[in-house]
């Protein structure tokens, strides 16, 4: 992984969730998935295939899944707190501050010690 992967990932989340067309769709899907089985299953498949399945992190399959899964927990949790539940101070943190705070943790999951 590149040295800036963590920052790139959180920046992508910020850009995607604030996009005028994509952001509202993401919020609607997440809210619907909370109480609708079919939507929850589709969202699970997207996360498994997209966020986790496409990853090339790690030296073997088990490590790849662990690293990717840990990254997914951080990205999804961040998006929920900031864009769905709007919990402060996360909801109003400046984007650059979010990237500086969250990026290094994601980077550790990408290529650091996770034992």
Short mmCIF file of N, CA and C in Angstrom, two decimals, residues 21-70:
data_model
loop_
_atom_site.label_atom_id
_atom_site.label_comp_id
_atom_site.label_asym_id
_atom_site.label_seq_id
_atom_site.Cartn_x
_atom_site.Cartn_y
_atom_site.Cartn_z
N UNK A 21 -25.39 14.46 -5.22
CA UNK A 21 -26.22 13.39 -5.75
C UNK A 21 -26.04 12.07 -4.98
N UNK A 22 -24.80 11.73 -4.67
CA UNK A 22 -24.51 10.45 -4.05
C UNK A 22 -24.81 10.45 -2.55
N UNK A 23 -24.48 11.52 -1.86
CA UNK A 23 -24.66 11.59 -0.41
C UNK A 23 -26.06 11.25 0.06
N UNK A 24 -27.09 11.87 -0.50
CA UNK A 24 -28.45 11.54 -0.06
C UNK A 24 -28.84 10.08 -0.32
N UNK A 25 -28.34 9.51 -1.40
CA UNK A 25 -28.62 8.11 -1.69
C UNK A 25 -27.97 7.21 -0.65
N UNK A 26 -26.72 7.50 -0.31
CA UNK A 26 -26.03 6.70 0.71
C UNK A 26 -26.77 6.77 2.05
N UNK A 27 -27.18 7.97 2.44
CA UNK A 27 -27.90 8.11 3.70
C UNK A 27 -29.21 7.31 3.67
N UNK A 28 -29.93 7.38 2.57
CA UNK A 28 -31.20 6.65 2.45
C UNK A 28 -30.98 5.14 2.51
N UNK A 29 -29.94 4.65 1.84
CA UNK A 29 -29.66 3.21 1.85
C UNK A 29 -29.31 2.75 3.25
N UNK A 30 -28.46 3.48 3.94
CA UNK A 30 -28.06 3.09 5.29
C UNK A 30 -29.26 3.11 6.24
N UNK A 31 -30.08 4.13 6.15
CA UNK A 31 -31.25 4.21 7.02
C UNK A 31 -32.25 3.10 6.71
N UNK A 32 -32.46 2.81 5.45
CA UNK A 32 -33.39 1.75 5.06
C UNK A 32 -32.87 0.39 5.49
N UNK A 33 -31.56 0.18 5.34
CA UNK A 33 -30.96 -1.10 5.70
C UNK A 33 -31.12 -1.42 7.18
N UNK A 34 -31.30 -0.39 7.99
CA UNK A 34 -31.44 -0.61 9.43
C UNK A 34 -32.70 -1.39 9.78
N UNK A 35 -33.71 -1.33 8.91
CA UNK A 35 -34.97 -2.01 9.24
C UNK A 35 -35.57 -2.83 8.09
N UNK A 36 -34.84 -2.95 7.00
CA UNK A 36 -35.35 -3.71 5.86
C UNK A 36 -34.33 -4.77 5.44
N UNK A 37 -34.72 -6.02 5.57
CA UNK A 37 -33.80 -7.13 5.35
C UNK A 37 -33.18 -7.15 3.95
N UNK A 38 -33.95 -6.93 2.91
CA UNK A 38 -33.41 -6.99 1.55
C UNK A 38 -32.35 -5.92 1.33
N UNK A 39 -32.61 -4.72 1.80
CA UNK A 39 -31.65 -3.63 1.64
C UNK A 39 -30.40 -3.90 2.47
N UNK A 40 -30.58 -4.43 3.68
CA UNK A 40 -29.45 -4.76 4.54
C UNK A 40 -28.56 -5.81 3.86
N UNK A 41 -29.17 -6.80 3.23
CA UNK A 41 -28.41 -7.84 2.54
C UNK A 41 -27.64 -7.25 1.36
N UNK A 42 -28.26 -6.37 0.61
CA UNK A 42 -27.58 -5.72 -0.52
C UNK A 42 -26.41 -4.88 -0.03
N UNK A 43 -26.62 -4.15 1.04
CA UNK A 43 -25.54 -3.33 1.60
C UNK A 43 -24.41 -4.21 2.11
N UNK A 44 -24.74 -5.32 2.73
CA UNK A 44 -23.72 -6.26 3.21
C UNK A 44 -22.88 -6.77 2.04
N UNK A 45 -23.53 -7.10 0.94
CA UNK A 45 -22.80 -7.58 -0.24
C UNK A 45 -21.90 -6.50 -0.82
N UNK A 46 -22.37 -5.27 -0.83
CA UNK A 46 -21.56 -4.15 -1.34
C UNK A 46 -20.31 -4.00 -0.49
N UNK A 47 -20.48 -4.04 0.82
CA UNK A 47 -19.33 -3.90 1.72
C UNK A 47 -18.38 -5.09 1.55
N UNK A 48 -18.93 -6.29 1.53
CA UNK A 48 -18.08 -7.47 1.40
C UNK A 48 -17.34 -7.50 0.06
N UNK A 49 -18.02 -7.17 -1.00
CA UNK A 49 -17.41 -7.25 -2.33
C UNK A 49 -16.61 -6.01 -2.69
N UNK A 50 -17.10 -4.86 -2.27
CA UNK A 50 -16.45 -3.61 -2.65
C UNK A 50 -15.35 -3.18 -1.70
N UNK A 51 -15.71 -2.96 -0.45
CA UNK A 51 -14.73 -2.47 0.52
C UNK A 51 -13.74 -3.55 0.93
N UNK A 52 -14.22 -4.77 1.09
CA UNK A 52 -13.35 -5.83 1.58
C UNK A 52 -12.85 -6.71 0.44
N UNK A 53 -13.75 -7.12 -0.43
CA UNK A 53 -13.40 -8.06 -1.49
C UNK A 53 -12.38 -7.56 -2.49
N UNK A 54 -12.37 -6.27 -2.77
CA UNK A 54 -11.44 -5.73 -3.75
C UNK A 54 -10.07 -5.40 -3.21
N UNK A 55 -9.88 -5.60 -1.94
CA UNK A 55 -8.62 -5.25 -1.30
C UNK A 55 -7.48 -6.18 -1.70
N UNK A 56 -6.29 -5.62 -1.76
CA UNK A 56 -5.08 -6.41 -1.99
C UNK A 56 -4.13 -6.30 -0.81
N UNK A 57 -4.63 -5.89 0.33
CA UNK A 57 -3.80 -5.73 1.51
C UNK A 57 -3.44 -7.07 2.12
N UNK A 58 -2.29 -7.14 2.75
CA UNK A 58 -1.90 -8.33 3.50
C UNK A 58 -1.11 -9.33 2.69
N UNK A 59 -0.49 -10.24 3.43
CA UNK A 59 0.36 -11.27 2.81
C UNK A 59 -0.41 -12.54 2.46
N UNK A 60 -1.58 -12.74 3.08
CA UNK A 60 -2.39 -13.91 2.77
C UNK A 60 -3.87 -13.52 2.88
N UNK A 61 -4.73 -14.47 2.56
CA UNK A 61 -6.17 -14.20 2.51
C UNK A 61 -6.72 -13.78 3.88
N UNK A 62 -6.32 -14.46 4.93
CA UNK A 62 -6.80 -14.13 6.26
C UNK A 62 -6.40 -12.71 6.66
N UNK A 63 -5.16 -12.36 6.41
CA UNK A 63 -4.69 -11.01 6.75
C UNK A 63 -5.38 -9.96 5.88
N UNK A 64 -5.59 -10.26 4.61
CA UNK A 64 -6.27 -9.33 3.71
C UNK A 64 -7.68 -9.04 4.22
N UNK A 65 -8.40 -10.09 4.59
CA UNK A 65 -9.76 -9.91 5.09
C UNK A 65 -9.79 -9.14 6.41
N UNK A 66 -8.84 -9.44 7.30
CA UNK A 66 -8.76 -8.74 8.59
C UNK A 66 -8.47 -7.26 8.39
N UNK A 67 -7.45 -6.95 7.60
CA UNK A 67 -7.08 -5.55 7.37
C UNK A 67 -8.23 -4.78 6.69
N UNK A 68 -8.79 -5.37 5.68
CA UNK A 68 -9.88 -4.72 4.95
C UNK A 68 -11.11 -4.55 5.83
N UNK A 69 -11.42 -5.55 6.62
CA UNK A 69 -12.56 -5.46 7.52
C UNK A 69 -12.39 -4.37 8.56
N UNK A 70 -11.19 -4.26 9.11
CA UNK A 70 -10.92 -3.20 10.09
C UNK A 70 -11.06 -1.82 9.45
#
